[in-house]
Coordinates of C-alpha atoms in Angstrom, one line a residue:
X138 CA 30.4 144.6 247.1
X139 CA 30.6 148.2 245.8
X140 CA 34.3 148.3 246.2
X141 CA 34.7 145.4 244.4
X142 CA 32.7 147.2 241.5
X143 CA 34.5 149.9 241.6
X144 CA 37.8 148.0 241.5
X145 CA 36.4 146.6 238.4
X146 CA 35.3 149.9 237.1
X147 CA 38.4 151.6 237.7
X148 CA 40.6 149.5 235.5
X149 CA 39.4 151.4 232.6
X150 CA 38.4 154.9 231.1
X151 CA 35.1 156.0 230.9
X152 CA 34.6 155.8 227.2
X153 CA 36.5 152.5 227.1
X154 CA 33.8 151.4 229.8
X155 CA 30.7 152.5 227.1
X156 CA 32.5 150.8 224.2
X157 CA 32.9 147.2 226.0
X158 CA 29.3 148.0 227.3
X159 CA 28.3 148.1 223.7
X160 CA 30.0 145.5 221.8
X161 CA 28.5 142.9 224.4
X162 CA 25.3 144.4 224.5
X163 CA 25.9 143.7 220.6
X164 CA 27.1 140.1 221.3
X165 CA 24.1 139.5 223.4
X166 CA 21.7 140.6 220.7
X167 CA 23.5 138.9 217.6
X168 CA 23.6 135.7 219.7
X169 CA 19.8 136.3 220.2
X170 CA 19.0 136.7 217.1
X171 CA 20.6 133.6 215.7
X172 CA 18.6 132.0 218.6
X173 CA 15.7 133.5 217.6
X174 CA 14.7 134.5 221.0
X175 CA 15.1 138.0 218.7
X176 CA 13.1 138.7 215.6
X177 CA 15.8 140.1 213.5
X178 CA 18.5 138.2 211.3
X179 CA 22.2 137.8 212.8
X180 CA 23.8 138.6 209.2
X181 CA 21.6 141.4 208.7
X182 CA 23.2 142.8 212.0
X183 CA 27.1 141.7 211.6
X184 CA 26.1 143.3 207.9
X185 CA 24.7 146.9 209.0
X186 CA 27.0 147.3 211.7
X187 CA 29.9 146.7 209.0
X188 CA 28.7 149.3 206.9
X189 CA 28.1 151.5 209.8
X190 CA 32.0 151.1 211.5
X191 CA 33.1 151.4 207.7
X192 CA 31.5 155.0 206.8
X193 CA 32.0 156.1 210.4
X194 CA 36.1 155.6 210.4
X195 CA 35.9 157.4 206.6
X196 CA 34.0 160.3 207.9
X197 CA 36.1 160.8 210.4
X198 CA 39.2 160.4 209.0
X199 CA 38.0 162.7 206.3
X200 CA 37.2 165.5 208.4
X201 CA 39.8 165.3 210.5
X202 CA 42.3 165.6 207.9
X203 CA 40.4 168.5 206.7
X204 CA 39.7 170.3 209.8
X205 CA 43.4 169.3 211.4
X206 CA 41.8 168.2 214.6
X207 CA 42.5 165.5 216.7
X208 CA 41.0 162.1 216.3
X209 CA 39.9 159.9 218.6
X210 CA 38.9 156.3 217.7
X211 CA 36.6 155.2 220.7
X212 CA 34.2 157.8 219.7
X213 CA 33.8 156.6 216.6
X214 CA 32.8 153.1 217.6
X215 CA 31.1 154.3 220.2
X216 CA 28.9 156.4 218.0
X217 CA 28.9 153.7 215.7
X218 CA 28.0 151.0 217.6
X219 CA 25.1 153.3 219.4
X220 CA 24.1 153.4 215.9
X221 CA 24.1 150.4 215.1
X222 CA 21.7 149.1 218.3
X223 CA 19.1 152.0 217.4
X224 CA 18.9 151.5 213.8
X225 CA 17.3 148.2 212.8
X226 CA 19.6 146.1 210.9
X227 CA 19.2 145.9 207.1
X228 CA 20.0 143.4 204.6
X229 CA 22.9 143.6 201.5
X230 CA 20.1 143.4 199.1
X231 CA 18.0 146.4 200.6
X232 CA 19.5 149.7 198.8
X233 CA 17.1 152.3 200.6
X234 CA 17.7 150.5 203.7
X235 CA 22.0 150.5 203.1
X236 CA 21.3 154.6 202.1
X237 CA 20.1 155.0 205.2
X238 CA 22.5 153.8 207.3
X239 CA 25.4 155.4 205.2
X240 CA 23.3 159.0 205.4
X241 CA 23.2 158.7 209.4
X242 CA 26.7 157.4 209.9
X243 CA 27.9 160.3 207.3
X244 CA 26.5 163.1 209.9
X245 CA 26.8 162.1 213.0
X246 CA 30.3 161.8 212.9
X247 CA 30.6 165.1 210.0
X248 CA 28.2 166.6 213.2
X249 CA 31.3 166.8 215.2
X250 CA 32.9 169.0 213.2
X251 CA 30.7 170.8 211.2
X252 CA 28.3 172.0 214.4
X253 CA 31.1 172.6 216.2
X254 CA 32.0 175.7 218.2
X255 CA 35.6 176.3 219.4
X256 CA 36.2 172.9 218.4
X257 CA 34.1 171.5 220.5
X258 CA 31.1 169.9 219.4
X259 CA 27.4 170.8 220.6
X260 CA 25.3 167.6 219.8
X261 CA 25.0 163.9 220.5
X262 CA 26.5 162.7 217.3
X263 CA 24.3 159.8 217.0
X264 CA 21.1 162.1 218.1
X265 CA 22.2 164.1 215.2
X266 CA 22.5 161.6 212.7
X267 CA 19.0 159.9 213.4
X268 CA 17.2 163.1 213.6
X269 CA 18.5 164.9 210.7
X270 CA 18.0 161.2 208.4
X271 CA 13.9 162.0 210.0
X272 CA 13.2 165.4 209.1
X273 CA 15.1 164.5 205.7
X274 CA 14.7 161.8 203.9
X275 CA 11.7 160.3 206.5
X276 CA 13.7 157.5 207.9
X277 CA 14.2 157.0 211.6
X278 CA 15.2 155.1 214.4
X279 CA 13.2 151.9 215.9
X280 CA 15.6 151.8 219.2
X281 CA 15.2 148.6 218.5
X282 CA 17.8 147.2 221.4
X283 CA 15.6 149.5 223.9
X284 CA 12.2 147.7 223.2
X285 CA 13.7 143.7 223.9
X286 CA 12.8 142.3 226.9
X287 CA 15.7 140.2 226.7
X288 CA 18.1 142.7 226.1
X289 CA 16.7 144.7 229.4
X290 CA 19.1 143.1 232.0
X291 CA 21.7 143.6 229.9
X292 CA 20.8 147.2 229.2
X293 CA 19.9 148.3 232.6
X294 CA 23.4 146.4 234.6
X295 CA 25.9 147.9 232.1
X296 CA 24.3 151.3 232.3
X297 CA 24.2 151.3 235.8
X298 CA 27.6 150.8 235.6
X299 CA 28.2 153.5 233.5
X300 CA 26.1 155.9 235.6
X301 CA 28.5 154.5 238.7
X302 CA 31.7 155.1 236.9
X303 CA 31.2 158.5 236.3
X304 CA 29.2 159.8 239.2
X305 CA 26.3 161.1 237.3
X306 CA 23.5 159.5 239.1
X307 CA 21.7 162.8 239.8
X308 CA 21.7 163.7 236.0
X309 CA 19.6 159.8 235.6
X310 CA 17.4 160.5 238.9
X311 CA 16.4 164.0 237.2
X312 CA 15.5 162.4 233.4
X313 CA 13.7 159.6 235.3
X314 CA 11.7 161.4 237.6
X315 CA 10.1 163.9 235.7
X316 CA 10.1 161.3 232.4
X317 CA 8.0 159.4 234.4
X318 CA 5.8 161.8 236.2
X319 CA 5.1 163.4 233.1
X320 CA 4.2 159.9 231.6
X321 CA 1.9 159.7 234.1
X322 CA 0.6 163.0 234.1
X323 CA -0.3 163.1 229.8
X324 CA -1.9 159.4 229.8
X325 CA -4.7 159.3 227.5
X326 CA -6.5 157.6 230.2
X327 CA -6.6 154.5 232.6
X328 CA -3.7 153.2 235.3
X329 CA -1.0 155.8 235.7
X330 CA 1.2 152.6 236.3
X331 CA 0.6 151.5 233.2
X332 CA 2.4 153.6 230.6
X333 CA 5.2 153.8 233.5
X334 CA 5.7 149.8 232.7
X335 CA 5.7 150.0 229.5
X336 CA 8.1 152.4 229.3
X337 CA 10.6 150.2 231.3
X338 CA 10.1 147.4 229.1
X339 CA 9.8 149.0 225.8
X340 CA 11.5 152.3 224.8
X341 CA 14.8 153.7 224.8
X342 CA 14.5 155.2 228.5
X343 CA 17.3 153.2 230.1
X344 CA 19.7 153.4 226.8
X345 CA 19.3 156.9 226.3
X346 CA 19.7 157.2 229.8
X347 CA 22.7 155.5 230.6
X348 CA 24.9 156.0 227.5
X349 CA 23.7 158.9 225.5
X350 CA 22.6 161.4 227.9
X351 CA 25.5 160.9 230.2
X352 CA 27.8 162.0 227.2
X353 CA 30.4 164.0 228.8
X354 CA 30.8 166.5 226.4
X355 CA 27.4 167.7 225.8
X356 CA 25.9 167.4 229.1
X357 CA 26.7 170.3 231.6
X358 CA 29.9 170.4 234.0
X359 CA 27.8 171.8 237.5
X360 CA 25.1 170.0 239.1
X361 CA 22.2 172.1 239.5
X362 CA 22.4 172.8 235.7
X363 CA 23.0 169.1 235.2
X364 CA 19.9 168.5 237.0
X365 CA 17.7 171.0 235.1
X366 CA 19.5 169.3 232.0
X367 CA 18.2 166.0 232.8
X368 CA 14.6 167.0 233.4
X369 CA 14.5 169.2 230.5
X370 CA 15.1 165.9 228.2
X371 CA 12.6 163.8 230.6
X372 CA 10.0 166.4 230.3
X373 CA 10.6 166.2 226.6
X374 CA 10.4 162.1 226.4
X375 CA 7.4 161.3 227.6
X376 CA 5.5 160.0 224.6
X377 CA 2.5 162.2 224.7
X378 CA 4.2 165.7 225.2
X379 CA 4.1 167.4 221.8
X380 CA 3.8 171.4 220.5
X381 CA 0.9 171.4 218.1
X382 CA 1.4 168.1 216.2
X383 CA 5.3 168.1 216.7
X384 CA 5.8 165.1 219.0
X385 CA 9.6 164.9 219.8
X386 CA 11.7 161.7 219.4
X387 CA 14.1 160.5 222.0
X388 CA 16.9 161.8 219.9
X389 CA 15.4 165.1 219.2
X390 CA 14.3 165.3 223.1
X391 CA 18.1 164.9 223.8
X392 CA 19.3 167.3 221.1
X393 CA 17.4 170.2 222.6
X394 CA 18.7 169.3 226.2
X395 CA 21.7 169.8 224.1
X396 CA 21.3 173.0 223.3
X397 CA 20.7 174.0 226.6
X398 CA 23.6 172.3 228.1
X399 CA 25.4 174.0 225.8
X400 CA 24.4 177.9 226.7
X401 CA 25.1 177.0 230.0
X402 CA 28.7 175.2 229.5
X403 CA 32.0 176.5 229.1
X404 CA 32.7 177.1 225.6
X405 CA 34.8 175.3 222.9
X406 CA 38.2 173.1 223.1
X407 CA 41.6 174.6 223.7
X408 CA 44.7 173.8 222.2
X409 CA 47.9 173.7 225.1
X410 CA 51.4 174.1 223.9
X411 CA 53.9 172.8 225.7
X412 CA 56.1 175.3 227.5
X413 CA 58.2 173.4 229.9
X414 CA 58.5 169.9 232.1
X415 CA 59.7 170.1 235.3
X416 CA 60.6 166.9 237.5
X417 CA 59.0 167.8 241.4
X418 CA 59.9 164.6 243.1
X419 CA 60.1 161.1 242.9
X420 CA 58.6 160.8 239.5
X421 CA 56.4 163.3 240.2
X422 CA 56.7 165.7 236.8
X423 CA 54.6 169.2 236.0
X424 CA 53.7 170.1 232.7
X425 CA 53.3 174.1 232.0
X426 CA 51.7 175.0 229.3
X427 CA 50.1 177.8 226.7
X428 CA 46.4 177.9 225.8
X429 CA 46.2 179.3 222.9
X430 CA 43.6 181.4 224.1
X431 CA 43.0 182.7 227.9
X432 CA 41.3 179.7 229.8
X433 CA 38.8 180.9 232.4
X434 CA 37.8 178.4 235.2
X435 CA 38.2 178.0 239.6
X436 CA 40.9 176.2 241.4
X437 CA 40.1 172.8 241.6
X438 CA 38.3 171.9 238.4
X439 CA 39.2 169.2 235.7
X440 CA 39.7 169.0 231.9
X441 CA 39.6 166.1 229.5
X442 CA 42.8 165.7 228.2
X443 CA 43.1 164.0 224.5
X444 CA 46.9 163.2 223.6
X445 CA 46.4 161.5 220.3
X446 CA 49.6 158.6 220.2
X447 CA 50.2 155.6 218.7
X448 CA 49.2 152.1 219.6
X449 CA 47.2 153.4 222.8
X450 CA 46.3 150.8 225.6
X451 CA 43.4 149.5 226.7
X452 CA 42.9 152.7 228.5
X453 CA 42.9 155.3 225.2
X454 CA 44.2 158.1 224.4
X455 CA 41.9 160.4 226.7
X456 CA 42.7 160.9 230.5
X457 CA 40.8 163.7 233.1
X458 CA 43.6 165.6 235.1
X459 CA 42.7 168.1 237.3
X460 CA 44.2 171.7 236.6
X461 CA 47.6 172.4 239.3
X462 CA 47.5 176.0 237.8
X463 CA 46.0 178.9 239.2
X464 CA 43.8 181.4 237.1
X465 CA 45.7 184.1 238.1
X466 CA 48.3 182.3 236.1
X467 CA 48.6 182.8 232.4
X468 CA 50.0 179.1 231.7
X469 CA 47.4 175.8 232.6
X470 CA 49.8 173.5 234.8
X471 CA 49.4 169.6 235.0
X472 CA 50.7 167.7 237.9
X473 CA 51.5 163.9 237.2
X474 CA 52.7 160.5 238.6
X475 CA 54.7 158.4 236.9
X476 CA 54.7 154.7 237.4
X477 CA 56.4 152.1 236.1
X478 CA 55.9 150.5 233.9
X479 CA 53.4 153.1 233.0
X480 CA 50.7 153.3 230.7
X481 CA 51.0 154.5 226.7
X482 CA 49.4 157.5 228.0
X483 CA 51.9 158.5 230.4
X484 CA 54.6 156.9 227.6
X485 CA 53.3 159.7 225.2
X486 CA 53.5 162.7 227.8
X487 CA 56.6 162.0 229.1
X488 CA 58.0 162.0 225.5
X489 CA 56.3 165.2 224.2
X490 CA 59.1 167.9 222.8
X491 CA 58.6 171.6 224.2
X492 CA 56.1 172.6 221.4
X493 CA 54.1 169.5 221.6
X494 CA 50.3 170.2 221.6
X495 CA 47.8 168.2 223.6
X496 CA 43.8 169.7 223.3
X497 CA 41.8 170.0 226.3
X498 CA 37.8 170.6 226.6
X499 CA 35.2 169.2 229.1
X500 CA 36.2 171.8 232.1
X501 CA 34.1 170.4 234.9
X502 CA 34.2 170.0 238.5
X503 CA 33.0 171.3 241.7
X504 CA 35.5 170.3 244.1
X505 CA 36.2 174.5 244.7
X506 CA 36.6 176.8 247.4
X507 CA 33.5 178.1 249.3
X508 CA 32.5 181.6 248.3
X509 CA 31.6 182.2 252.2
X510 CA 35.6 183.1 252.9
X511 CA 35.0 182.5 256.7
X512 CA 34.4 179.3 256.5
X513 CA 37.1 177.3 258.1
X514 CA 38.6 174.3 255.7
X515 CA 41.0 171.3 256.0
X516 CA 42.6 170.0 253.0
X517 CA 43.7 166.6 252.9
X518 CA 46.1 165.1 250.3
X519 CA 47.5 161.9 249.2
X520 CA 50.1 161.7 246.6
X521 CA 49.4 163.7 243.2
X522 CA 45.8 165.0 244.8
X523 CA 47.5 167.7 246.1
X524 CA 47.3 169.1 242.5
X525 CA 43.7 171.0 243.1
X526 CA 45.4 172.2 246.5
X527 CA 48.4 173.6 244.6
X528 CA 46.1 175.8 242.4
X529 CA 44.1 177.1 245.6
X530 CA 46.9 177.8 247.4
X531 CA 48.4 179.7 244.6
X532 CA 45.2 181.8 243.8
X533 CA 45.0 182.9 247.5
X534 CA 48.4 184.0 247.3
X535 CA 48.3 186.5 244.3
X536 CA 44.9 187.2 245.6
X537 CA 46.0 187.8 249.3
X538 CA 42.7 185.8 250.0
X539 CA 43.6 184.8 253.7
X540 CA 41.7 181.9 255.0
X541 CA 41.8 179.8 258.2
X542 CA 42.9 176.8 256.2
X543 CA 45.2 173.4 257.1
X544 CA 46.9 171.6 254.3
X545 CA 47.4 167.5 255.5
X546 CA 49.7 166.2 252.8
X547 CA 50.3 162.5 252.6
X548 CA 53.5 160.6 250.2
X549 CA 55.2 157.8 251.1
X550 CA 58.9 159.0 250.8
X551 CA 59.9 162.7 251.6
X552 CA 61.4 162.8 247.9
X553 CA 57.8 162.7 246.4
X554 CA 56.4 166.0 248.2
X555 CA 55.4 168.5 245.1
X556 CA 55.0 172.1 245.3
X557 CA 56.5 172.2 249.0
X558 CA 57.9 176.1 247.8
X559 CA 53.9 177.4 246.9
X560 CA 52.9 175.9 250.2
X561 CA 55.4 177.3 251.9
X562 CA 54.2 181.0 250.9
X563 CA 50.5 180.4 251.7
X564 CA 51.7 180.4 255.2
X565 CA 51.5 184.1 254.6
X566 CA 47.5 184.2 253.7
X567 CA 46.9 181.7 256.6
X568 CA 47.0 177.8 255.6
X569 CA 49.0 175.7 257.6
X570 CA 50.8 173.0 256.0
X571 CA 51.4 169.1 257.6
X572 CA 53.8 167.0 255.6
X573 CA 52.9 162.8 256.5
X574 CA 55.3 160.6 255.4
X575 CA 54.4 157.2 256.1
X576 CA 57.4 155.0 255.8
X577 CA 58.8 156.2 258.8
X578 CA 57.6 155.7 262.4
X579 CA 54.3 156.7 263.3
X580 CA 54.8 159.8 265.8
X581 CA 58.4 160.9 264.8
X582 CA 59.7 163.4 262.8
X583 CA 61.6 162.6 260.1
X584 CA 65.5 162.8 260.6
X585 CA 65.5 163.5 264.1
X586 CA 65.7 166.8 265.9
X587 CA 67.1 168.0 262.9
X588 CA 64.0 167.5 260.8
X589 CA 62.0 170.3 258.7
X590 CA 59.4 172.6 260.5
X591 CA 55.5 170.6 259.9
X592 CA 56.9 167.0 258.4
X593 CA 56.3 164.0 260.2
X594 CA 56.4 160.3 260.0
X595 CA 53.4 158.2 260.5
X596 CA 50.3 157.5 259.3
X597 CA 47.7 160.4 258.3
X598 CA 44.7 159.2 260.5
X599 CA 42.2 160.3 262.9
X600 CA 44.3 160.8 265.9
X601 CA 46.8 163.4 264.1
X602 CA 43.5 165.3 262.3
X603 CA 42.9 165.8 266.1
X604 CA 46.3 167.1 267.3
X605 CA 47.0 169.2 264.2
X606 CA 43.6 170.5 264.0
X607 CA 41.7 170.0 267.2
X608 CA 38.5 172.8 266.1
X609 CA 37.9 169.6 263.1
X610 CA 34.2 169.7 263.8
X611 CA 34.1 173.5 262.7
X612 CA 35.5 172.7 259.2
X613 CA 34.8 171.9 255.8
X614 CA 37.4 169.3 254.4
X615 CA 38.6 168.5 251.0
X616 CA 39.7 164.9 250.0
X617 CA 41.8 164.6 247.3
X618 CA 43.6 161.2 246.2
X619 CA 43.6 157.5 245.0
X620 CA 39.8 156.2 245.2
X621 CA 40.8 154.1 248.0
X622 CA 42.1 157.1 250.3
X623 CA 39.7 159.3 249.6
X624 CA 36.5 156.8 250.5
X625 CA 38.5 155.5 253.6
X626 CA 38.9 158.9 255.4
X627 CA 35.4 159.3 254.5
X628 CA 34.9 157.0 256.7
X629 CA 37.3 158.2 259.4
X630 CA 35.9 161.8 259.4
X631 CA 32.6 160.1 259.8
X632 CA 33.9 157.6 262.4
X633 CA 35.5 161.4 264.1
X634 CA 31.5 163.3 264.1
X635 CA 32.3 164.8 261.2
X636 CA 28.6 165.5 258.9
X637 CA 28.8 164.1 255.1
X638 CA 27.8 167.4 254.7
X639 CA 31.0 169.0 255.5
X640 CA 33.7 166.6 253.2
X641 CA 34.2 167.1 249.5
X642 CA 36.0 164.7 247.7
X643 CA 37.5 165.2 244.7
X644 CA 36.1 163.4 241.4
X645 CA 36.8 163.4 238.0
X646 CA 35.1 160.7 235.5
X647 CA 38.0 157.7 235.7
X648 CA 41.4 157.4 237.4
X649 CA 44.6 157.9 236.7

């Protein structure tokens, strides 16, 4: 059932995922409406959410022009549509009501670049917008699509989703947790259980849960400080928490978790001049290129990559690649497959002149090495993963970090083997390198007697983990690959003894 979902899930880009999440959530609610199973008029919605996708797309363009940064259009509907399901809908004939929404929509996308730092911007824009419109000009938000009854199913499936998609359950847990524990610690009086119901059926937990605390860029990359993140906006919630008579919002709740996500976050958005592209197999290609500022971060971590093009797909024009490059490197190094036919995306790379730019932010990830440099490891590979293995292996070269390390690397055709010459040298700092190919025979080495030292045909499975590294159970292994690979030798290690504990598998929010 699961893989199923995540078949589904996988099809499409994170924020794509959010923005069909929110236009049917809309659907449901203006089809409610004119059922009037809802209390508020269907024109009065298609009207307000007109005016809010109208000033939104200005804004933006706007500021973009006048900031030069790149634009991307899913936010803006995203935050648009967010606004539109929090802010009750107004009327054409209600001016205050129409300033309002114009006021909001104005800031929350201006927020982006305005309170921006490094480019990078430090607040939920729709958070932003609400709040500043409250302390203001006195108007606020009614979250009115979090306080339906109807609307619930539909709000707590799609964000579940979400929450699946991205792997951020832990952040939810933490908000929930001690949301609801401090609920139930600050009643007035009565049934603990009580208030806890209520706010299930009517508040903004579950939206602000699933789609605006789970932002990617304003939430923080690690997981303990994702954690502390979560409960600092749950604490923050609960209804009757307050500081003197300063009761927090929702959105002001989140903004301050904000804050703190931000001190604790790598700073700012970097721009990446291309330098060079170098084919590495079988449509297998490597992009090098300049930050235009030194990059700090571990081998292994991601970045969100924004390629502005033209007519993106379905998919956007925003893709998560890990980083191939080491940091004792002074260029950032992107390892990609090309398929065809491939996606705009891909189109757009591939076509990018030395000089091209592409901006990068969102470093994340915690698919590293251990800090305990004793610690035996096993790195297994399929295809482009070996991209977080490259930039390991090249750090503990020009680090002489020697570790008792083997490298399994799995491709289908000997032609599609990348970085084979940085592998090669990591012999000397002590990882061992097995090349799988897996259109040959299972058990012979490719070409005969003839055939290169450490490459052999077969299957990667449980049988030649145990011949290649018979001491398995000591180790710590890496999986890095298609979604499929990865959760099917989670199972073989388990099926092989193995503990959960010692497998990391690489993840990144969405697929390539």
């Amino acid at each position: 059932m699961f893989s199923f979902i995540d078949n589904l899930l996988n099809r499409v880009t994170m924020y794509r995922l959010v923005l069909y999440y929110l236009v049917v959530l809309w659907a449901f609610a203006f089809v409610f409406f004119a059922l009037h199973i809802l209390a508020h008029s269907p024109i009065d919605l298609l009207f307000s959410t007109l005016v809010i996708l109208g000033v939104c797309a200005l804004t933006q363009v706007v500021f973009a022009k006048v900031f030069q940064a790149a634009t991307n259009i899913e936010s803006v509907y995203i935050t648009a549509f967010i606004l539109a399901l929090i802010i009750s809908p107004v009327s054409w004939s209600d001016a205050s009501g129409i300033g309002f929404l114009v006021f909001v929509s104005v800031f929350a996308i201006a927020s982006k670049y305005i309170l921006a730092i490094g480019k990078k911007h430090i607040f939920n824009p729709a958070a932003l917008g609400v709040a500043l419109a409250a302390l203001t000009i006195g108007q606020s938000a009614t979250w009115w699509v979090a306080g339906n009854s109807a609307l619930m199913p539909i709000v707590v499936i799609g964000g579940l989703c979400i929450v699946r998609k991205i792997r951020r359950f832990d952040l939810v847990i933490a908000f929930s947790v001690v949301s609801l524990i401090t609920i139930s610690l600050t009643r007035l009086a009565g049934d603990p259980l009580t208030p806890m119901l209520q706010t299930f059926s009517h508040s903004a937990f579950f939206f602000l849960a699933f789609v605006m605390l789970t932002e990617p860029l304003t939430m923080p990359p690690e997981r303990w400080t994702r954690i502390l993140y979560g409960a600092i906006v749950g604490f923050l919630f609960a209804p009757h928490v307050h500081f003197g008579s300063f009761y927090p919002t929702p959105e002001i709740a989140l903004l301050i978790g904000n804050i703190f996500a931000y001190a604790v976050s790598p700073k700012g958005r970097f721009m990446l001049t291309l330098k060079e592209k170098n084919k590495l197999g079988e449509g297998v290609y490597e992009f090098v290129f300049n930050p235009d500022r030194p990059l700090s971060f571990l081998p292994g971590q991601y970045l969100e990559w924004t390629l502005p093009h033209a007519k993106p797909d379905s998919r956007g024009n925003r893709r998560y690649f890990t980083i191939a490059s080491s940091p004792t490197e002074n260029t950032v190094r992107l390892g990609v497959k090309v398929y065809e036919p491939s996606n705009t995306y891909k189109q757009a790379l591939m076509g990018m002149p030395v000089g091209g730019m592409v901006s990068v932010s969102g470093l994340s990830g915690e698919f590293t090495l251990p800090k305990n440099k004793k610690k035996k490891l096993v790195f297994i590979a399929g295809g482009i993963g070996i991209t977080p293995f490259r930039a390991m292996a090249q750090q503990m070269i020009d680090t002489k970090d020697t570790r008792d390390a083997a490298l399994l690397y799995s491709n289908k055709t000997l032609t599609e083997v990348a970085y084979k010459d940085v592998f090669d040298r990591a012999k000397e700092v002590g990882l061992k390198t097995v090349y799988v190919i897996t259109n040959e025979k299972v058990g012979e080495k490719i070409g005969g007697p003839a055939a290169p030292a450490g490459v052999y045909g077969g299957m990667l499975d449980a049988a030649l983990i145990m011949r290649e590294v018979p001491d398995f159970k000591e180790r710590m292994f890496y999986l890095s690959g298609p979604h499929g690979m990865v959760e099917a030798f989670k199972k073989t290690l388990h099926g092989m003894g193995v503990s959960r504990f010692n497998i990391k598998a690489d993840y990144f929010p969405g697929f390539v």
